[in-house]
Amino acid sequence: MRLLVLPGDGIGPEITSATQAVLRAASKRFDLGLEMDEHDVGHASLRQHGTTVRPELLDLARTADGVMLGPTATFDFKDEAKGQINPSKFFRKELDLFANVRPARTYPGMKSPVEDFDLVVVRENTEGFYADRNMEQGNGEILVTPDVVISLRRITRQCCERIAEAACALAARRRKRLTVVHKANVLKIGDGMFLDICRATVARYPGIEMDAVIVDAMMAHVVRHPSRYDVIVTTNMFGDILSDLTAELSGSLGLGGSLNAGATHAMAQAAHGSAPDIAGQDVANPFSLILSAVLLLDWHGERHQAARFGEAARAIETGITQAIAAGKATRDVGGTLGTAAVGEALAALIAN
Ligand code: ATP
């Protein structure tokens, strides 16, 4: 398995290095033949090459078996003409990574503000309210006059169909419950179509139970009873917000792993940002990126029908559960170790 590794900004390099230590140990034990090809993106690349993402990285991403992207300083990158491209948007759009899969769960031994739960948010990733990706050319946000802004939201049948299909396939492998989160009472046409397509897709999956919840009500429901939910499917921006909430409910944003998956490519990426407030202090939780890598191993294993990738993924997940219970984790999840030591401890656990 050949991975393109892009450490990114802020805490990116620290959590990437810890993740690589874990992946090396998993590769050795499960014979994954993992090769990691590392390149700069974000500020490091802007300083060195005048752009946050060199175009040749796209070819490398296309020919690799997967991409691992650390968080980048998205907020700093405002002007594409000055080479300030949002790397996350770039790869999601260019590789057509339409499904953003974001699991969230509680762990034994860790204080959580809510009851135990285990759910996955499946978020559409290529259109919706995202002004930087819903146009062929130009941008979906328009300054009409200095005091008037119009933001366009794009919803297409094809994108609704493929995200509904991805969510149903996942629900069929889990507890067979699908919750569609929408705002069809206000966005009647766009979210109405999304909801209809989800219903039609579920009808082709016998045994899956579906319910539909309006996004604002969902914020209360998921905080009150997260254990009710299994797979949640929603449009781009609702999924972005909801999945940060579910990651935080699990105890820390530092547990928020995510995969951006398309038909032929996938990119592991932590759900959180570059956390400049804690960068360079060896305190960032690397589990978010390690859990993202776990999703990538599963995706690759399923695609190539190679069980050892799934076995490696399960061993890493079990290791994380044990590490949290034993306090061999960072302070945000009740542990006492630094970022690098967490990676080393987990790698040692997997090696044995
Ligand atoms: P950006 O501008 O890149 O989005 P941000 O700091 O605004 O960065 P996040 O990176 O998502 O947004 O961070 C939100 C909060 O969560 C911060 O206080 C940060 O320190 C904390 N946080 C995020 N990721 C982690 C992590 N892996 N481990 C520990 N704390 C984290």
mmCIF file of C-alpha atoms and ligand atoms in Angstrom:
data_model
loop_
_atom_site.group_PDB
_atom_site.id
_atom_site.type_symbol
_atom_site.label_atom_id
_atom_site.label_comp_id
_atom_site.label_asym_id
_atom_site.label_seq_id
_atom_site.Cartn_x
_atom_site.Cartn_y
_atom_site.Cartn_z
ATOM 1 C CA MET A 1 0.000 0.000 0.000
ATOM 2 C CA ARG A 2 1.474 3.305 -1.097
ATOM 3 C CA LEU A 3 0.376 6.387 0.825
ATOM 4 C CA LEU A 4 0.921 10.033 -0.044
ATOM 5 C CA VAL A 5 1.531 11.739 3.321
ATOM 6 C CA LEU A 6 1.018 15.514 3.655
ATOM 7 C CA PRO A 7 1.629 16.675 7.258
ATOM 8 C CA GLY A 8 0.164 20.202 6.899
ATOM 9 C CA ASP A 9 0.180 23.091 9.395
ATOM 10 C CA GLY A 10 -0.129 23.717 13.138
ATOM 11 C CA ILE A 11 -0.357 20.387 14.967
ATOM 12 C CA GLY A 12 -0.323 18.567 11.587
ATOM 13 C CA PRO A 13 3.359 17.514 11.577
ATOM 14 C CA GLU A 14 3.187 16.265 15.194
ATOM 15 C CA ILE A 15 0.065 14.128 14.781
ATOM 16 C CA THR A 16 1.254 12.895 11.360
ATOM 17 C CA SER A 17 4.546 11.692 12.771
ATOM 18 C CA ALA A 18 2.762 9.820 15.607
ATOM 19 C CA THR A 19 0.369 8.270 13.062
ATOM 20 C CA GLN A 20 3.263 7.157 10.872
ATOM 21 C CA ALA A 21 4.884 5.399 13.861
ATOM 22 C CA VAL A 22 1.653 3.457 14.445
ATOM 23 C CA LEU A 23 1.233 2.615 10.753
ATOM 24 C CA ARG A 24 4.829 1.347 10.516
ATOM 25 C CA ALA A 25 4.200 -0.997 13.450
ATOM 26 C CA ALA A 26 0.917 -2.191 11.907
ATOM 27 C CA SER A 27 2.575 -2.722 8.533
ATOM 28 C CA LYS A 28 5.284 -4.862 10.087
ATOM 29 C CA ARG A 29 2.901 -7.011 12.112
ATOM 30 C CA PHE A 30 0.225 -7.459 9.431
ATOM 31 C CA ASP A 31 2.530 -7.501 6.407
ATOM 32 C CA LEU A 32 0.892 -4.497 4.730
ATOM 33 C CA GLY A 33 3.973 -3.523 2.709
ATOM 34 C CA LEU A 34 3.233 0.104 3.548
ATOM 35 C CA GLU A 35 5.276 2.810 1.803
ATOM 36 C CA MET A 36 4.845 6.447 2.794
ATOM 37 C CA ASP A 37 5.824 9.231 0.429
ATOM 38 C CA GLU A 38 5.921 12.530 2.381
ATOM 39 C CA HIS A 39 5.562 16.041 0.896
ATOM 40 C CA ASP A 40 4.893 19.553 2.195
ATOM 41 C CA VAL A 41 1.522 21.272 1.833
ATOM 42 C CA GLY A 42 0.217 24.466 3.453
ATOM 43 C CA HIS A 43 2.537 27.139 4.835
ATOM 44 C CA ALA A 44 5.721 25.057 4.439
ATOM 45 C CA SER A 45 4.961 24.578 0.747
ATOM 46 C CA LEU A 46 3.934 28.231 0.296
ATOM 47 C CA ARG A 47 7.304 29.358 1.707
ATOM 48 C CA GLN A 48 9.327 26.932 -0.384
ATOM 49 C CA HIS A 49 7.362 26.677 -3.646
ATOM 50 C CA GLY A 50 5.090 29.755 -3.666
ATOM 51 C CA THR A 51 1.961 27.610 -3.473
ATOM 52 C CA THR A 52 0.225 25.685 -0.691
ATOM 53 C CA VAL A 53 -0.274 22.700 -3.039
ATOM 54 C CA ARG A 54 2.100 21.920 -5.914
ATOM 55 C CA PRO A 55 0.133 20.659 -8.968
ATOM 56 C CA GLU A 56 2.352 17.553 -9.202
ATOM 57 C CA LEU A 57 0.935 16.362 -5.867
ATOM 58 C CA LEU A 58 -2.323 15.630 -7.681
ATOM 59 C CA ASP A 59 -0.594 13.066 -9.939
ATOM 60 C CA LEU A 60 1.066 11.519 -6.895
ATOM 61 C CA ALA A 61 -2.322 11.355 -5.141
ATOM 62 C CA ARG A 62 -3.948 9.776 -8.204
ATOM 63 C CA THR A 63 -1.367 7.009 -8.437
ATOM 64 C CA ALA A 64 -1.105 6.361 -4.672
ATOM 65 C CA ASP A 65 -3.409 3.905 -2.859
ATOM 66 C CA GLY A 66 -4.478 6.648 -0.494
ATOM 67 C CA VAL A 67 -3.690 10.109 0.834
ATOM 68 C CA MET A 68 -3.148 11.121 4.442
ATOM 69 C CA LEU A 69 -3.615 14.871 4.875
ATOM 70 C CA GLY A 70 -2.803 16.577 8.175
ATOM 71 C CA PRO A 71 -4.839 19.642 9.162
ATOM 72 C CA THR A 72 -3.961 22.810 7.277
ATOM 73 C CA ALA A 73 -4.340 26.489 8.145
ATOM 74 C CA THR A 74 -7.402 26.880 5.913
ATOM 75 C CA PHE A 75 -8.277 30.232 7.403
ATOM 76 C CA ASP A 76 -4.937 31.754 6.284
ATOM 77 C CA PHE A 77 -5.416 30.744 2.647
ATOM 78 C CA LYS A 78 -7.651 33.340 1.077
ATOM 79 C CA ASP A 79 -6.181 34.232 -2.322
ATOM 80 C CA GLU A 80 -5.663 31.440 -4.865
ATOM 81 C CA ALA A 81 -3.927 33.912 -7.195
ATOM 82 C CA LYS A 82 -1.166 34.130 -4.568
ATOM 83 C CA GLY A 83 -0.835 30.344 -4.385
ATOM 84 C CA GLN A 84 -3.036 30.120 -1.302
ATOM 85 C CA ILE A 85 -5.108 27.093 -2.265
ATOM 86 C CA ASN A 86 -7.053 25.242 0.432
ATOM 87 C CA PRO A 87 -5.353 21.799 0.232
ATOM 88 C CA SER A 88 -8.361 20.030 1.705
ATOM 89 C CA LYS A 89 -10.734 21.483 -0.879
ATOM 90 C CA PHE A 90 -8.190 20.861 -3.646
ATOM 91 C CA PHE A 91 -7.956 17.098 -3.093
ATOM 92 C CA ARG A 92 -11.643 16.618 -2.258
ATOM 93 C CA LYS A 93 -12.640 18.358 -5.467
ATOM 94 C CA GLU A 94 -9.925 17.064 -7.828
ATOM 95 C CA LEU A 95 -10.243 13.433 -6.661
ATOM 96 C CA ASP A 96 -14.055 13.698 -6.398
ATOM 97 C CA LEU A 97 -14.070 12.502 -2.787
ATOM 98 C CA PHE A 98 -17.806 12.800 -2.333
ATOM 99 C CA ALA A 99 -18.348 10.961 0.961
ATOM 100 C CA ASN A 100 -16.971 12.363 4.182
ATOM 101 C CA VAL A 101 -17.284 9.580 6.753
ATOM 102 C CA ARG A 102 -16.929 10.757 10.356
ATOM 103 C CA PRO A 103 -17.379 8.177 13.129
ATOM 104 C CA ALA A 104 -17.830 9.251 16.742
ATOM 105 C CA ARG A 105 -18.071 7.028 19.827
ATOM 106 C CA THR A 106 -17.414 6.983 23.523
ATOM 107 C CA TYR A 107 -14.563 5.000 25.095
ATOM 108 C CA PRO A 108 -14.500 3.040 28.353
ATOM 109 C CA GLY A 109 -12.569 4.811 31.081
ATOM 110 C CA MET A 110 -13.107 8.259 29.642
ATOM 111 C CA LYS A 111 -15.419 10.880 31.029
ATOM 112 C CA SER A 112 -18.078 11.850 28.525
ATOM 113 C CA PRO A 113 -20.793 14.456 29.032
ATOM 114 C CA VAL A 114 -23.394 12.064 27.562
ATOM 115 C CA GLU A 115 -24.474 8.396 27.510
ATOM 116 C CA ASP A 116 -22.350 5.827 25.618
ATOM 117 C CA PHE A 117 -22.797 5.918 21.869
ATOM 118 C CA ASP A 118 -21.288 4.735 18.591
ATOM 119 C CA LEU A 119 -22.397 6.505 15.417
ATOM 120 C CA VAL A 120 -21.123 7.657 12.030
ATOM 121 C CA VAL A 121 -21.933 10.903 10.247
ATOM 122 C CA VAL A 122 -21.841 10.522 6.441
ATOM 123 C CA ARG A 123 -21.580 13.982 4.974
ATOM 124 C CA GLU A 124 -21.838 14.977 1.303
ATOM 125 C CA ASN A 125 -18.529 16.561 0.438
ATOM 126 C CA THR A 126 -18.603 18.090 -3.027
ATOM 127 C CA GLU A 127 -21.438 20.630 -3.219
ATOM 128 C CA GLY A 128 -24.004 22.280 -0.929
ATOM 129 C CA PHE A 129 -23.169 25.641 0.631
ATOM 130 C CA TYR A 130 -19.440 25.386 -0.066
ATOM 131 C CA ALA A 131 -18.787 28.376 -2.258
ATOM 132 C CA ASP A 132 -15.306 27.137 -3.197
ATOM 133 C CA ARG A 133 -16.439 23.839 -4.705
ATOM 134 C CA ASN A 134 -19.943 24.158 -6.095
ATOM 135 C CA MET A 135 -19.037 26.022 -9.285
ATOM 136 C CA GLU A 136 -17.163 24.880 -12.406
ATOM 137 C CA GLN A 137 -15.545 28.315 -12.501
ATOM 138 C CA GLY A 138 -15.798 31.231 -10.100
ATOM 139 C CA ASN A 139 -17.185 31.157 -6.614
ATOM 140 C CA GLY A 140 -20.642 30.551 -5.140
ATOM 141 C CA GLU A 141 -20.447 33.665 -2.950
ATOM 142 C CA ILE A 142 -21.149 36.906 -4.724
ATOM 143 C CA LEU A 143 -20.759 40.467 -3.426
ATOM 144 C CA VAL A 144 -23.654 42.168 -5.191
ATOM 145 C CA THR A 145 -23.079 45.567 -3.599
ATOM 146 C CA PRO A 146 -20.720 46.368 -0.698
ATOM 147 C CA ASP A 147 -23.653 45.561 1.610
ATOM 148 C CA VAL A 148 -25.294 42.615 -0.178
ATOM 149 C CA VAL A 149 -23.957 39.067 -0.396
ATOM 150 C CA ILE A 150 -25.567 36.125 -2.144
ATOM 151 C CA SER A 151 -24.332 32.615 -1.281
ATOM 152 C CA LEU A 152 -25.456 29.857 -3.625
ATOM 153 C CA ARG A 153 -26.113 26.318 -2.482
ATOM 154 C CA ARG A 154 -25.904 23.570 -5.083
ATOM 155 C CA ILE A 155 -27.764 20.257 -4.658
ATOM 156 C CA THR A 156 -27.707 17.704 -7.477
ATOM 157 C CA ARG A 157 -29.536 14.427 -7.957
ATOM 158 C CA GLN A 158 -26.274 12.600 -8.718
ATOM 159 C CA CYS A 159 -24.544 13.767 -5.509
ATOM 160 C CA CYS A 160 -27.640 12.976 -3.401
ATOM 161 C CA GLU A 161 -27.846 9.504 -4.933
ATOM 162 C CA ARG A 162 -24.221 8.602 -4.365
ATOM 163 C CA ILE A 163 -24.106 9.855 -0.768
ATOM 164 C CA ALA A 164 -27.401 8.079 0.062
ATOM 165 C CA GLU A 165 -25.988 4.882 -1.453
ATOM 166 C CA ALA A 166 -22.735 5.190 0.564
ATOM 167 C CA ALA A 167 -24.714 5.758 3.785
ATOM 168 C CA CYS A 168 -27.050 2.802 3.142
ATOM 169 C CA ALA A 169 -24.117 0.492 2.358
ATOM 170 C CA LEU A 170 -22.494 1.530 5.645
ATOM 171 C CA ALA A 171 -25.736 1.146 7.640
ATOM 172 C CA ALA A 172 -26.184 -2.341 6.151
ATOM 173 C CA ARG A 173 -22.781 -3.311 7.618
ATOM 174 C CA ARG A 174 -23.603 -1.755 11.028
ATOM 175 C CA ARG A 175 -26.820 -1.660 13.108
ATOM 176 C CA LYS A 176 -29.042 -1.001 10.069
ATOM 177 C CA ARG A 177 -30.441 2.336 11.184
ATOM 178 C CA LEU A 178 -30.227 5.413 8.996
ATOM 179 C CA THR A 179 -31.155 8.946 10.078
ATOM 180 C CA VAL A 180 -31.495 11.554 7.353
ATOM 181 C CA VAL A 181 -30.797 15.075 8.654
ATOM 182 C CA HIS A 182 -32.271 17.863 6.541
ATOM 183 C CA LYS A 183 -34.065 21.214 6.458
ATOM 184 C CA ALA A 184 -36.744 20.327 3.914
ATOM 185 C CA ASN A 185 -39.261 22.526 5.758
ATOM 186 C CA VAL A 186 -37.320 25.620 4.584
ATOM 187 C CA LEU A 187 -35.037 24.429 1.778
ATOM 188 C CA LYS A 188 -38.049 22.710 0.250
ATOM 189 C CA ILE A 189 -36.712 21.947 -3.202
ATOM 190 C CA GLY A 190 -33.059 21.064 -2.474
ATOM 191 C CA ASP A 191 -33.481 19.226 0.799
ATOM 192 C CA GLY A 192 -36.836 17.898 -0.426
ATOM 193 C CA MET A 193 -34.988 16.184 -3.273
ATOM 194 C CA PHE A 194 -32.252 14.961 -0.901
ATOM 195 C CA LEU A 195 -34.879 13.440 1.415
ATOM 196 C CA ASP A 196 -36.835 11.781 -1.439
ATOM 197 C CA ILE A 197 -33.652 10.255 -2.837
ATOM 198 C CA CYS A 198 -32.635 8.937 0.595
ATOM 199 C CA ARG A 199 -36.083 7.307 0.975
ATOM 200 C CA ALA A 200 -35.863 5.710 -2.474
ATOM 201 C CA THR A 201 -32.343 4.413 -1.781
ATOM 202 C CA VAL A 202 -33.309 2.920 1.590
ATOM 203 C CA ALA A 203 -36.185 1.090 -0.122
ATOM 204 C CA ARG A 204 -33.581 -0.905 -2.057
ATOM 205 C CA TYR A 205 -31.883 -2.024 1.187
ATOM 206 C CA PRO A 206 -34.129 -4.504 2.981
ATOM 207 C CA GLY A 207 -33.774 -4.394 6.742
ATOM 208 C CA ILE A 208 -32.597 -0.780 7.033
ATOM 209 C CA GLU A 209 -34.859 1.388 9.184
ATOM 210 C CA MET A 210 -34.885 5.064 8.276
ATOM 211 C CA ASP A 211 -36.031 8.175 10.070
ATOM 212 C CA ALA A 212 -35.743 11.828 9.082
ATOM 213 C CA VAL A 213 -34.921 14.638 11.499
ATOM 214 C CA ILE A 214 -34.821 18.398 10.876
ATOM 215 C CA VAL A 215 -31.285 19.676 11.457
ATOM 216 C CA ASP A 216 -32.069 22.138 14.259
ATOM 217 C CA ALA A 217 -34.047 19.527 16.227
ATOM 218 C CA MET A 218 -31.199 17.064 15.614
ATOM 219 C CA MET A 219 -28.810 19.247 17.635
ATOM 220 C CA ALA A 220 -30.989 18.648 20.716
ATOM 221 C CA HIS A 221 -31.729 14.973 19.969
ATOM 222 C CA VAL A 222 -28.108 13.987 19.453
ATOM 223 C CA VAL A 223 -27.021 15.695 22.674
ATOM 224 C CA ARG A 224 -29.865 14.114 24.667
ATOM 225 C CA HIS A 225 -29.715 10.592 23.223
ATOM 226 C CA PRO A 226 -26.707 9.972 20.986
ATOM 227 C CA SER A 227 -27.074 6.199 21.496
ATOM 228 C CA ARG A 228 -30.237 6.276 19.354
ATOM 229 C CA TYR A 229 -28.177 6.901 16.236
ATOM 230 C CA ASP A 230 -26.216 4.551 14.016
ATOM 231 C CA VAL A 231 -25.550 6.126 10.596
ATOM 232 C CA ILE A 232 -26.543 9.742 9.966
ATOM 233 C CA VAL A 233 -26.548 11.081 6.409
ATOM 234 C CA THR A 234 -26.736 14.761 5.563
ATOM 235 C CA THR A 235 -25.715 17.522 3.174
ATOM 236 C CA ASN A 236 -22.329 19.223 3.273
ATOM 237 C CA MET A 237 -22.574 22.093 5.762
ATOM 238 C CA PHE A 238 -25.027 20.418 8.147
ATOM 239 C CA GLY A 239 -22.653 17.436 8.245
ATOM 240 C CA ASP A 240 -19.647 19.657 8.903
ATOM 241 C CA ILE A 241 -21.293 21.196 11.966
ATOM 242 C CA LEU A 242 -23.022 18.059 13.252
ATOM 243 C CA SER A 243 -19.851 15.957 13.053
ATOM 244 C CA ASP A 244 -17.839 18.462 15.122
ATOM 245 C CA LEU A 245 -20.584 18.246 17.730
ATOM 246 C CA THR A 246 -20.560 14.432 17.744
ATOM 247 C CA ALA A 247 -16.723 14.378 17.926
ATOM 248 C CA GLU A 248 -16.840 16.696 20.924
ATOM 249 C CA LEU A 249 -19.622 14.610 22.554
ATOM 250 C CA SER A 250 -17.297 11.622 22.381
ATOM 251 C CA GLY A 251 -14.983 13.533 24.718
ATOM 252 C CA SER A 252 -12.601 15.510 22.506
ATOM 253 C CA LEU A 253 -12.239 16.917 19.022
ATOM 254 C CA GLY A 254 -8.951 15.035 19.141
ATOM 255 C CA LEU A 255 -10.903 11.785 18.683
ATOM 256 C CA GLY A 256 -12.511 12.965 15.448
ATOM 257 C CA GLY A 257 -11.238 10.731 12.673
ATOM 258 C CA SER A 258 -12.548 11.087 9.148
ATOM 259 C CA LEU A 259 -12.237 9.643 5.672
ATOM 260 C CA ASN A 260 -12.979 11.429 2.414
ATOM 261 C CA ALA A 261 -13.875 8.689 -0.012
ATOM 262 C CA GLY A 262 -14.736 8.605 -3.711
ATOM 263 C CA ALA A 263 -15.239 5.781 -6.182
ATOM 264 C CA THR A 264 -11.517 5.228 -6.738
ATOM 265 C CA HIS A 265 -9.594 7.389 -4.248
ATOM 266 C CA ALA A 266 -9.681 8.114 -0.530
ATOM 267 C CA MET A 267 -8.038 10.574 1.835
ATOM 268 C CA ALA A 268 -7.645 10.216 5.593
ATOM 269 C CA GLN A 269 -7.997 13.557 7.334
ATOM 270 C CA ALA A 270 -8.645 14.494 10.971
ATOM 271 C CA ALA A 271 -12.022 16.161 11.444
ATOM 272 C CA HIS A 272 -10.559 19.137 13.327
ATOM 273 C CA GLY A 273 -8.427 22.082 12.196
ATOM 274 C CA SER A 274 -4.750 22.910 12.638
ATOM 275 C CA ALA A 275 -5.213 24.012 16.296
ATOM 276 C CA PRO A 276 -2.541 26.753 16.258
ATOM 277 C CA ASP A 277 -3.217 27.379 19.970
ATOM 278 C CA ILE A 278 -1.487 24.094 20.900
ATOM 279 C CA ALA A 279 0.899 23.615 17.944
ATOM 280 C CA GLY A 280 4.510 22.675 18.715
ATOM 281 C CA GLN A 281 3.757 21.818 22.369
ATOM 282 C CA ASP A 282 3.581 18.012 22.056
ATOM 283 C CA VAL A 283 0.069 18.007 23.546
ATOM 284 C CA ALA A 284 -2.145 17.452 20.478
ATOM 285 C CA ASN A 285 -4.105 14.218 20.431
ATOM 286 C CA PRO A 286 -2.943 12.116 17.450
ATOM 287 C CA PHE A 287 -5.871 9.650 17.727
ATOM 288 C CA SER A 288 -7.947 11.770 15.315
ATOM 289 C CA LEU A 289 -5.480 11.163 12.482
ATOM 290 C CA ILE A 290 -4.713 7.592 13.575
ATOM 291 C CA LEU A 291 -8.463 6.811 13.499
ATOM 292 C CA SER A 292 -8.623 8.444 10.060
ATOM 293 C CA ALA A 293 -5.816 6.136 8.929
ATOM 294 C CA VAL A 294 -7.818 3.187 10.322
ATOM 295 C CA LEU A 295 -10.712 4.169 8.021
ATOM 296 C CA LEU A 296 -8.296 4.327 5.085
ATOM 297 C CA LEU A 297 -6.905 0.846 5.883
ATOM 298 C CA ASP A 298 -10.479 -0.533 5.954
ATOM 299 C CA TRP A 299 -11.358 1.205 2.680
ATOM 300 C CA HIS A 300 -8.242 -0.164 0.969
ATOM 301 C CA GLY A 301 -8.766 -3.670 2.391
ATOM 302 C CA GLU A 302 -12.368 -3.804 1.166
ATOM 303 C CA ARG A 303 -11.428 -2.541 -2.275
ATOM 304 C CA HIS A 304 -8.727 -5.147 -2.718
ATOM 305 C CA GLN A 305 -10.453 -7.861 -0.683
ATOM 306 C CA ALA A 306 -7.343 -8.102 1.494
ATOM 307 C CA ALA A 307 -8.396 -9.060 5.035
ATOM 308 C CA ARG A 308 -5.060 -8.153 6.627
ATOM 309 C CA PHE A 309 -5.793 -4.424 6.247
ATOM 310 C CA GLY A 310 -9.027 -4.848 8.211
ATOM 311 C CA GLU A 311 -7.160 -6.891 10.834
ATOM 312 C CA ALA A 312 -4.580 -4.104 11.167
ATOM 313 C CA ALA A 313 -7.391 -1.545 11.487
ATOM 314 C CA ARG A 314 -9.082 -3.574 14.280
ATOM 315 C CA ALA A 315 -5.748 -3.958 16.130
ATOM 316 C CA ILE A 316 -5.179 -0.197 16.035
ATOM 317 C CA GLU A 317 -8.734 0.507 17.231
ATOM 318 C CA THR A 318 -8.370 -1.978 20.091
ATOM 319 C CA GLY A 319 -5.004 -0.421 20.943
ATOM 320 C CA ILE A 320 -6.598 3.044 21.135
ATOM 321 C CA THR A 321 -9.351 1.756 23.457
ATOM 322 C CA GLN A 322 -6.715 0.144 25.697
ATOM 323 C CA ALA A 323 -4.481 3.223 25.611
ATOM 324 C CA ILE A 324 -7.339 5.511 26.689
ATOM 325 C CA ALA A 325 -8.374 3.142 29.504
ATOM 326 C CA ALA A 326 -4.735 2.975 30.713
ATOM 327 C CA GLY A 327 -4.169 6.739 30.507
ATOM 328 C CA LYS A 328 -1.545 6.265 27.763
ATOM 329 C CA ALA A 329 -3.119 9.138 25.917
ATOM 330 C CA THR A 330 -2.972 12.927 25.739
ATOM 331 C CA ARG A 331 -4.447 15.186 28.412
ATOM 332 C CA ASP A 332 -7.626 16.070 26.458
ATOM 333 C CA VAL A 333 -8.786 12.436 26.884
ATOM 334 C CA GLY A 334 -7.598 12.072 30.458
ATOM 335 C CA GLY A 335 -4.077 10.789 29.788
ATOM 336 C CA THR A 336 -0.645 11.990 30.811
ATOM 337 C CA LEU A 337 1.497 11.503 27.701
ATOM 338 C CA GLY A 338 2.661 13.837 24.950
ATOM 339 C CA THR A 339 1.795 13.417 21.253
ATOM 340 C CA ALA A 340 4.988 11.572 20.283
ATOM 341 C CA ALA A 341 4.888 9.284 23.338
ATOM 342 C CA VAL A 342 1.258 8.351 22.563
ATOM 343 C CA GLY A 343 2.322 7.281 19.061
ATOM 344 C CA GLU A 344 5.263 5.269 20.433
ATOM 345 C CA ALA A 345 3.132 3.580 23.128
ATOM 346 C CA LEU A 346 0.444 2.602 20.631
ATOM 347 C CA ALA A 347 3.044 1.379 18.123
ATOM 348 C CA ALA A 348 4.590 -0.800 20.859
ATOM 349 C CA LEU A 349 1.147 -2.197 21.749
ATOM 350 C CA ILE A 350 0.496 -3.126 18.127
ATOM 351 C CA ALA A 351 3.935 -4.616 17.597
ATOM 352 C CA ASN A 352 3.318 -7.210 20.377
HETATM 353 P P1 ATP B 1 -8.225 26.105 12.224
HETATM 354 O O1 ATP B 1 -8.093 27.583 12.089
HETATM 355 O O2 ATP B 1 -7.168 25.374 11.460
HETATM 356 O O3 ATP B 1 -9.634 25.585 11.930
HETATM 357 P P2 ATP B 1 -8.889 26.132 15.054
HETATM 358 O O4 ATP B 1 -8.013 26.113 16.292
HETATM 359 O O5 ATP B 1 -9.763 27.290 14.788
HETATM 360 O O6 ATP B 1 -7.951 25.782 13.797
HETATM 361 P P3 ATP B 1 -9.537 23.436 15.556
HETATM 362 O O7 ATP B 1 -8.189 23.076 15.136
HETATM 363 O O8 ATP B 1 -10.650 22.574 15.066
HETATM 364 O O9 ATP B 1 -9.885 24.889 15.123
HETATM 365 O O10 ATP B 1 -9.507 23.486 17.163
HETATM 366 C C1 ATP B 1 -10.613 23.817 17.991
HETATM 367 C C2 ATP B 1 -10.191 23.547 19.442
HETATM 368 O O11 ATP B 1 -9.999 22.149 19.659
HETATM 369 C C3 ATP B 1 -8.861 24.224 19.818
HETATM 370 O O12 ATP B 1 -8.917 24.732 21.135
HETATM 371 C C4 ATP B 1 -7.859 23.116 19.728
HETATM 372 O O13 ATP B 1 -6.772 23.272 20.572
HETATM 373 C C5 ATP B 1 -8.670 21.860 20.079
HETATM 374 N N1 ATP B 1 -8.158 20.712 19.317
HETATM 375 C C6 ATP B 1 -8.300 20.501 17.982
HETATM 376 N N2 ATP B 1 -7.667 19.390 17.609
HETATM 377 C C7 ATP B 1 -7.114 18.853 18.720
HETATM 378 C C8 ATP B 1 -6.312 17.686 18.972
HETATM 379 N N3 ATP B 1 -5.961 16.827 17.990
HETATM 380 N N4 ATP B 1 -5.908 17.457 20.245
HETATM 381 C C9 ATP B 1 -6.259 18.282 21.238
HETATM 382 N N5 ATP B 1 -6.996 19.398 21.064
HETATM 383 C C10 ATP B 1 -7.429 19.690 19.821
#
